[in-house]
Coordinates of C-alpha atoms and ligand atoms in Angstrom, one line a residue:
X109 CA 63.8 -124.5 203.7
X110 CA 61.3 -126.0 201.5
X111 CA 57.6 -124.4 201.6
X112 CA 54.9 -126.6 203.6
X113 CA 53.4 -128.1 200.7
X114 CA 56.1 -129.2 199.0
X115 CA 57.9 -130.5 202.2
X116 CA 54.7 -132.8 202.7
X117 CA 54.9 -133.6 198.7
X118 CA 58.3 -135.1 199.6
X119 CA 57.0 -137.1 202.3
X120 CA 57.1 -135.5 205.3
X121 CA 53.7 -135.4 207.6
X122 CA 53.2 -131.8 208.8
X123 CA 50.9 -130.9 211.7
X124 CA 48.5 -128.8 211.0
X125 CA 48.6 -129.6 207.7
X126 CA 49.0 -127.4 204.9
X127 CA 45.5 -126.6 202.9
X128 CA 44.2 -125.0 199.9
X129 CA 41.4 -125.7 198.3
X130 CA 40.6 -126.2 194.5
X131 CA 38.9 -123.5 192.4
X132 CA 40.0 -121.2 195.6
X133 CA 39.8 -118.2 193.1
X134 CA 36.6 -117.7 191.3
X135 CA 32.8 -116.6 191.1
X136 CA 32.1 -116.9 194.8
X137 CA 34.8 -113.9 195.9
X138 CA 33.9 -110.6 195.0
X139 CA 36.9 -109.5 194.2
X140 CA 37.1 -112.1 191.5
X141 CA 33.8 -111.1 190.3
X142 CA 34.7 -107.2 189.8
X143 CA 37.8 -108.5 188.1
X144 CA 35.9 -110.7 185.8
X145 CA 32.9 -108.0 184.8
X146 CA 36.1 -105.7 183.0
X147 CA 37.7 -108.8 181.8
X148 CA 34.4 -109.7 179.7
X149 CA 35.3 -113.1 179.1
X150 CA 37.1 -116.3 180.5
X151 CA 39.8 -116.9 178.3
X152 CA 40.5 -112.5 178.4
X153 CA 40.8 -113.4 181.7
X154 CA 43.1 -116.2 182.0
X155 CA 45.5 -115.0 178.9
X156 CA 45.6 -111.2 179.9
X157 CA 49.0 -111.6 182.4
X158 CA 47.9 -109.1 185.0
X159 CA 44.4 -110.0 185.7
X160 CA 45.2 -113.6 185.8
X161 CA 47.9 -113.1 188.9
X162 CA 45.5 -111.0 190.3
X163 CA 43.0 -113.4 190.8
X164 CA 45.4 -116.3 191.3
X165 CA 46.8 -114.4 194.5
X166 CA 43.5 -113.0 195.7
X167 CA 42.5 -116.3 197.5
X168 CA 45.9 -116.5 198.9
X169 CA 45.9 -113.3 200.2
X170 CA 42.3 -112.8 202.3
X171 CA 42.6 -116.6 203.9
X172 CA 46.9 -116.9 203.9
X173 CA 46.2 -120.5 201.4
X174 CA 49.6 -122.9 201.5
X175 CA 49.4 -123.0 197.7
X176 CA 48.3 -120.6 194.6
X177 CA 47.0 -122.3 191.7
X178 CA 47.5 -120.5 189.0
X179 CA 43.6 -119.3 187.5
X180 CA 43.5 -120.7 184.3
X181 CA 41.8 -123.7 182.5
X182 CA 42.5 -127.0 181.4
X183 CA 40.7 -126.7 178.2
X184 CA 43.7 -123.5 177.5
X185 CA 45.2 -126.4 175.9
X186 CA 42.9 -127.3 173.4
X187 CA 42.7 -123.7 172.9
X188 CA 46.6 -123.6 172.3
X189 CA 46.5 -126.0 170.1
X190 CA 44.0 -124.3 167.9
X191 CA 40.7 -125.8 168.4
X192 CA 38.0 -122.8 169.0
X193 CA 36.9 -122.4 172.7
X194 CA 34.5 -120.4 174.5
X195 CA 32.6 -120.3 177.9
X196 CA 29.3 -119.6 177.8
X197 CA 28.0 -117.7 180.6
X198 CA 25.9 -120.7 183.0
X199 CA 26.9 -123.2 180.3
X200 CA 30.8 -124.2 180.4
X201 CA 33.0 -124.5 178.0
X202 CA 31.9 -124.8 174.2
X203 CA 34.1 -126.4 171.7
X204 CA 33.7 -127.5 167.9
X205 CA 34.2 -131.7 168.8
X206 CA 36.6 -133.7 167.3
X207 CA 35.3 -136.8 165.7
X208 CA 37.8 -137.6 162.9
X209 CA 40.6 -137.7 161.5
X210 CA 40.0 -134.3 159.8
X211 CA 39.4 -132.5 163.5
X212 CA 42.7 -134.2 164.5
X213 CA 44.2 -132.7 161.9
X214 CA 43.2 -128.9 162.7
X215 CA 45.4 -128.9 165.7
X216 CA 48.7 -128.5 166.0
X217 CA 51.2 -128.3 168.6
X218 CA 53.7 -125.9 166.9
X219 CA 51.0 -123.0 167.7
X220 CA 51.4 -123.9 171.2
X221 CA 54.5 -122.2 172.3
X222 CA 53.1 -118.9 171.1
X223 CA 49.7 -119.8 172.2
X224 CA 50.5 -120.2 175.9
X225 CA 53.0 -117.0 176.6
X226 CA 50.5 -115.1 178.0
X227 CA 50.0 -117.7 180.4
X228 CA 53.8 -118.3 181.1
X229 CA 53.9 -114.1 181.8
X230 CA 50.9 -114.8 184.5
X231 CA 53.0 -118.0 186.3
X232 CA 56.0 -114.9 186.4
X233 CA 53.9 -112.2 187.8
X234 CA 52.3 -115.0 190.5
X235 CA 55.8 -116.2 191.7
X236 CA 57.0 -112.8 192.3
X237 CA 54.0 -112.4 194.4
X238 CA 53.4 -115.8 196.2
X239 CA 55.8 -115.1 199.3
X240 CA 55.7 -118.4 201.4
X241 CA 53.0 -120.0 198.9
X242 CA 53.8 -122.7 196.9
X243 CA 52.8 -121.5 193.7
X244 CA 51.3 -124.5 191.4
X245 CA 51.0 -125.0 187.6
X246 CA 49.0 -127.4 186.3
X247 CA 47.0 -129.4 183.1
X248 CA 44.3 -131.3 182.9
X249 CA 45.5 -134.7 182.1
X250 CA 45.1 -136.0 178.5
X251 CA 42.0 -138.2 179.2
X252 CA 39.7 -135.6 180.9
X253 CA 41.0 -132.8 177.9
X254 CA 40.1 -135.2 175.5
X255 CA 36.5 -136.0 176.3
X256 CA 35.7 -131.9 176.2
X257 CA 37.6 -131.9 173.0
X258 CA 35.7 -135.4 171.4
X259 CA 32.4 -134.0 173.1
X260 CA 32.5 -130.9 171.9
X261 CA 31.9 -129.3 176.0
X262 CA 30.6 -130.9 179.6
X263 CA 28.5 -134.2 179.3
X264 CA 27.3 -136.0 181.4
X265 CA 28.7 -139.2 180.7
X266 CA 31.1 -138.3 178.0
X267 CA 29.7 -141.4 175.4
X268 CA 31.2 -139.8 172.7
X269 CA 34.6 -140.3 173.9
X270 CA 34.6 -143.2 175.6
X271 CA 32.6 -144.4 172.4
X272 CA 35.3 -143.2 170.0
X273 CA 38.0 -145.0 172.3
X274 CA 36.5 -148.4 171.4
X275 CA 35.3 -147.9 167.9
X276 CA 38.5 -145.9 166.7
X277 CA 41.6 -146.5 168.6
X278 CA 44.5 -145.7 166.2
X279 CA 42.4 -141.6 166.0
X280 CA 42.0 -141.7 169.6
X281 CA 45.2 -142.9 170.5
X282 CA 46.3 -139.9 168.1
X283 CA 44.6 -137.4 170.2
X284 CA 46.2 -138.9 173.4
X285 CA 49.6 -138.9 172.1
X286 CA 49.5 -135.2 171.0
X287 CA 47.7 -134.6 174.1
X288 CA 50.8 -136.4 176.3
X289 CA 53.3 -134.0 174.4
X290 CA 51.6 -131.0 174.4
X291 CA 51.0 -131.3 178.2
X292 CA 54.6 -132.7 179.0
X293 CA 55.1 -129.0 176.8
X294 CA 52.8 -126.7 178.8
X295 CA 54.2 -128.2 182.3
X296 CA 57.5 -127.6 181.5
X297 CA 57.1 -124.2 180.7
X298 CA 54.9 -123.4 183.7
X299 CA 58.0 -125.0 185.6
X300 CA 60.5 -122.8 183.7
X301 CA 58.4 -119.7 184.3
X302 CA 58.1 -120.6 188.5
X303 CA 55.6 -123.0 189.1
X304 CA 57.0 -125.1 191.6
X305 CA 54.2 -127.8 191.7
X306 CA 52.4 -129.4 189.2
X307 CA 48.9 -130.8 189.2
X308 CA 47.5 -132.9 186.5
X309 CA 43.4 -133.0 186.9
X310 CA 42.1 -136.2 186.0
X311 CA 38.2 -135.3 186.6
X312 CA 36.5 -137.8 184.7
X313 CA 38.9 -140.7 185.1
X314 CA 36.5 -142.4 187.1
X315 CA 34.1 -143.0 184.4
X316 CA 37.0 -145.9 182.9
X317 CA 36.8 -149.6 183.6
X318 CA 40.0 -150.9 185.0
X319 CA 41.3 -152.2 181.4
X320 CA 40.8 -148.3 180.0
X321 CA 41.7 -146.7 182.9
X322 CA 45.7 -148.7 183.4
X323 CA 45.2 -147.2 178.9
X324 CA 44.3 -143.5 179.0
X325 CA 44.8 -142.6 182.7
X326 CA 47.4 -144.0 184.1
X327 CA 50.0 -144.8 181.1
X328 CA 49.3 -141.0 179.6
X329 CA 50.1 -139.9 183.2
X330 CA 53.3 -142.1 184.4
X331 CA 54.8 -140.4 180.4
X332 CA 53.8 -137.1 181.2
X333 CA 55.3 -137.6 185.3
X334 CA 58.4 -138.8 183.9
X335 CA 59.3 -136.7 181.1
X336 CA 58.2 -133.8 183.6
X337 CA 60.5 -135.0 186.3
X338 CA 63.2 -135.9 183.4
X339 CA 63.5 -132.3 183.0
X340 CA 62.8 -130.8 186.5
X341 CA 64.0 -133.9 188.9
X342 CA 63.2 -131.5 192.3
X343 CA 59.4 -130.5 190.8
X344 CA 56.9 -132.6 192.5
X345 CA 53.6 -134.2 190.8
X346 CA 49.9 -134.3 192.2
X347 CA 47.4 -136.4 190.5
X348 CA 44.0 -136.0 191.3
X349 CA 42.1 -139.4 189.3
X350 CA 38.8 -138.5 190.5
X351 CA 36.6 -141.3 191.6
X352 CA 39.4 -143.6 190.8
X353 CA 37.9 -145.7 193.5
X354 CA 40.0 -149.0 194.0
X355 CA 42.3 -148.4 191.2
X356 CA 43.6 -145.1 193.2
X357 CA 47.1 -147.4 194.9
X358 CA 47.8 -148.7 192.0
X359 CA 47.3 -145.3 190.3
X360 CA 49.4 -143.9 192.5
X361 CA 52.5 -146.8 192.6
X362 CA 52.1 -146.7 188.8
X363 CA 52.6 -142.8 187.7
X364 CA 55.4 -141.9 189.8
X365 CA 53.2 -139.0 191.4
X366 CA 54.2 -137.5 194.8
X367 CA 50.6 -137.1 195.5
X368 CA 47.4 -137.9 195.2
X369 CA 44.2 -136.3 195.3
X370 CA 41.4 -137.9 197.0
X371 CA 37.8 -137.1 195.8
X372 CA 34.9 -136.7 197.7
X373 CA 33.3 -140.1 197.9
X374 CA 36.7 -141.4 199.2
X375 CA 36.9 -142.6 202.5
X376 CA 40.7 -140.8 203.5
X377 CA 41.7 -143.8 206.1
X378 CA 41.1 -146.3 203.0
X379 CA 42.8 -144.2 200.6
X380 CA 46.1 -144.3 202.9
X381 CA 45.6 -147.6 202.7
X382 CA 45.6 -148.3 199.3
X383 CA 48.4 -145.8 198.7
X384 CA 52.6 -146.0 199.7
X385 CA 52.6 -144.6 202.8
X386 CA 55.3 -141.8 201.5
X387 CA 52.8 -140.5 198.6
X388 CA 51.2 -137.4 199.9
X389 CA 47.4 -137.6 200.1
X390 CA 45.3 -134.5 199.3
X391 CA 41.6 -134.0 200.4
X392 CA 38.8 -134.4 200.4
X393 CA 35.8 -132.2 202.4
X394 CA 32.5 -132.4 200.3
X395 CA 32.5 -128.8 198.7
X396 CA 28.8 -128.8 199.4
X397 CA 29.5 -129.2 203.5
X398 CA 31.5 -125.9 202.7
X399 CA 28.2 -123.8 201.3
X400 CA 26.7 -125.6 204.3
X401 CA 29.1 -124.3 207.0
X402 CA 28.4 -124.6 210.2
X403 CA 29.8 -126.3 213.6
X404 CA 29.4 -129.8 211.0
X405 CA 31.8 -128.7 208.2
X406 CA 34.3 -127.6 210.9
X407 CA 33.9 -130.8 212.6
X408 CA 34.1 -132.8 209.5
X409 CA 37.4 -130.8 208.8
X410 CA 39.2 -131.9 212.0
X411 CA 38.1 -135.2 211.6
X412 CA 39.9 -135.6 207.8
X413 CA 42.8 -133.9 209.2
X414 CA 42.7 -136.4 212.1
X415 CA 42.4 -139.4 209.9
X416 CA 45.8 -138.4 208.4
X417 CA 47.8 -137.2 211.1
X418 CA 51.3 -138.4 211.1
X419 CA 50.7 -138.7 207.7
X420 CA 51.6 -136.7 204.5
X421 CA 48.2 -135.0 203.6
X422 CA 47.4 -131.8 202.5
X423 CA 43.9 -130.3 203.3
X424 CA 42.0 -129.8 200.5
X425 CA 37.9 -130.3 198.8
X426 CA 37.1 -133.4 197.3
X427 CA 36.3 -131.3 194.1
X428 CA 36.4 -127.4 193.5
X429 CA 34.3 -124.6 195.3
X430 CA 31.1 -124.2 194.2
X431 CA 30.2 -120.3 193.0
X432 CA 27.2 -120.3 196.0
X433 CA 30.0 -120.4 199.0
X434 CA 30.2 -118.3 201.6
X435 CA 34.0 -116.3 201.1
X436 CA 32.9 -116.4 205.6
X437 CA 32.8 -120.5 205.6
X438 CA 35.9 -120.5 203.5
X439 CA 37.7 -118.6 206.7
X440 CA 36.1 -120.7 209.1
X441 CA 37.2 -124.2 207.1
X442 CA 40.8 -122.5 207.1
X443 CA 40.6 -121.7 211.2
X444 CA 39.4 -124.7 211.9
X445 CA 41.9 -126.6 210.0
X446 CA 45.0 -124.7 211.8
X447 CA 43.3 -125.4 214.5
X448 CA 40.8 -123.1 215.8
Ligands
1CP244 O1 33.0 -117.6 184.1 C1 33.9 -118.1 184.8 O2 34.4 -117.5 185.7 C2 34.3 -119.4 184.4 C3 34.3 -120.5 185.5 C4 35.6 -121.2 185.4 C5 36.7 -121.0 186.3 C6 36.8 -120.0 187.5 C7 36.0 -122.2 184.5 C8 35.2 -122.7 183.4 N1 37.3 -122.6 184.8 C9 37.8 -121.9 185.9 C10 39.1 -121.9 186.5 C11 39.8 -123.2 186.7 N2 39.4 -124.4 186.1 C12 40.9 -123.5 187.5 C13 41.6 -122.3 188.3 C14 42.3 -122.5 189.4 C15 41.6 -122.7 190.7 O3 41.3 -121.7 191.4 O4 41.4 -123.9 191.1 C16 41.2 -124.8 187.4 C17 42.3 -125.6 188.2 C18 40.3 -125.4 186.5 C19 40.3 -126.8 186.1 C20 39.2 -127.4 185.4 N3 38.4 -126.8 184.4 C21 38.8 -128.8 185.5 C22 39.4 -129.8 186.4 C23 39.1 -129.6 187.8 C24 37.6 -129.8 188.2 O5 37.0 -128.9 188.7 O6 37.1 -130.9 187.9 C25 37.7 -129.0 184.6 C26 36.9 -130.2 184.4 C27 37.5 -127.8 183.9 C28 36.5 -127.5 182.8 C29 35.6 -126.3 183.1 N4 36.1 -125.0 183.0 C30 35.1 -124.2 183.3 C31 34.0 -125.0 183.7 C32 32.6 -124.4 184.1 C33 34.3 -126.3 183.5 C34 33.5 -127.5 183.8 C35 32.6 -127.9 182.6 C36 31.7 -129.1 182.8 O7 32.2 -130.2 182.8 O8 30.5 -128.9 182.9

């Protein structure tokens, strides 16, 4: 018998529906926290095997989540590939940017293999631990990896890339390329080491106008889906194109994914609209209506999962938990979402 989510990933509408929530494991849970002081830093953490499944089944274990994600990063890729990384404490990620065809040429995707056992050892250590969970593997998708890479870290508006996309197409459509192979790479091998879902985070995707968005979201995305599911025809794919707005059917139609993410702005009876009725939708409670908690969030809860019944959907944020959240309101989203 299949596990909830992916049972709903092939179509099926599931009442209660399954739910976990992104960023589930992280800064907010002390038991991540005292984890993370003896780790020192982020990428310790996410390529030391043991500590990694530790805090990737915490979340699971004190709220019984349908799904494990496995706690690492997206930017691990860029880091595979060789471009320096680090996370400054407050800050985010910092990385040297890539602006020409000189930074290009620093990475390299033979490093990658090696690079990224660590992280394969942590998918092992997860699955022999998830029980009834669906453990998931994921990557950031090669748009939203490339604007920390081009960038150099966060940004508000990512100019640089976006810039770089118009004024240098043949070096950015480099980047993408090696960024579609390495992550058709890294998926595969989560896959081979036990993930049994992939997600491909598409954060910034939104920022696109339709033209650029069909170019270096959804094209990079339907490869990567169907070299993926080449290999591993029974894995399913979520996307999550956040703030994909309109495009989000056709987004969905075009990649081949068996889900969908639904941000938070997103109204969830329009999304179902705009997507097949078989693609799963996953979503989309503001993760600032978790901090707030409360008789609203538990109401706003029941009313996504109303919106959807008879539906495939998987309860989920519209983006990941905030470090300020209660672990309590995290237990009282759950309950109320199984139906308490
Ligand atoms: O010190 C710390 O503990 C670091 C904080 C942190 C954590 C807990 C970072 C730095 N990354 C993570 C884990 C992480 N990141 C997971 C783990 C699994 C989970 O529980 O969900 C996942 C899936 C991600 C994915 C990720 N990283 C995304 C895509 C999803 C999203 O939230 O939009 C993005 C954009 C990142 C980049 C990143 N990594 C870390 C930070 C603070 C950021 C955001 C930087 C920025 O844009 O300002």
């Amino acid at each position: 018998m299949a596990k909830r989510i992916e049972r709903v990933l092939a179509g099926e509408a599931i009442w209660p529906p399954p739910a976990w929530l992104m960023r589930q494991a992280g800064r907010y849970l002390p038991e991540y926290r005292a984890i993370r002081a003896t780790a020192g830093d982020f990428v310790t953490l996410a390529t030391t095997p043991a500590m990694a499944a530790e805090v990737t089944l915490q979340p699971v274990r004190r709220y019984g989540m349908d799904a494990a994600i496995l706690f690492s990063d997206i930017l691990m890729v860029p880091w595979a590939l060789g471009q320096g990384l680090s996370f400054k404490a407050g800050e985010g990620p910092v990385l040297p940017p890539i602006r020409d065809a000189q930074g290009l040429a620093g990475l390299d995707i033979r490093r990658v293999p090696g690079a990224i056992t660590p992280i394969l050892e942590a998918v092992r250590l997860v699955k022999a631990g998830v029980g009834d969970a669906t453990l998931i593997g994921f990557a950031g998708s090669p748009f939203t990896v490339a604007c920390y890479m081009v960038e150099g870290g966060g940004s508000k508006d990512f100019a640089a890339v976006r810039g770089l996309a118009y004024a240098d197409p043949a070096l950015f459509g480099a980047l993408m390329d090696l960024l579609v192979e390495t992550t058709i790479l890294y998926l595969k091998a989560q896959i081979d080491a036990g993930a049994e879902v992939v997600m491909v985070f598409d954060t910034w995707a939104g920022m696109l106008p339709p033209r650029q968005f069909r170019m270096h979201v959804i094209e990079p995305t339907r490869r990567i889906v169907s070299a993926v599911k080449a290999a591993h025809p029974g894995v399913r794919v979520v996307g999550f194109p956040r703030m994909a707005g309109m495009l989000l059917g056709e987004y969905a139609a075009a990649t081949g994914v068996d889900g969908v993410g639904v941000d938070t702005a997103a109204d969830l009876g329009a999304a179902r609209g705009l997507v097949a009725g078989g693609i799963a939708l996953q979503g989309n409670l503001d993760p600032l209506l978790l901090v707030a908690g409360g008789a609203a969030m538990e109401d706003e809860a029941r009313g996504l999962c109303e919106a959807l019944r008879g539906t495939p959907h998987i309860f989920n944020l519209g983006h990941g938990i905030v470090p300020q959240t209660s672990p309590d309101h995290v237990g009282a989203l759950l309950a109320a979402v199984r139906g308490g």
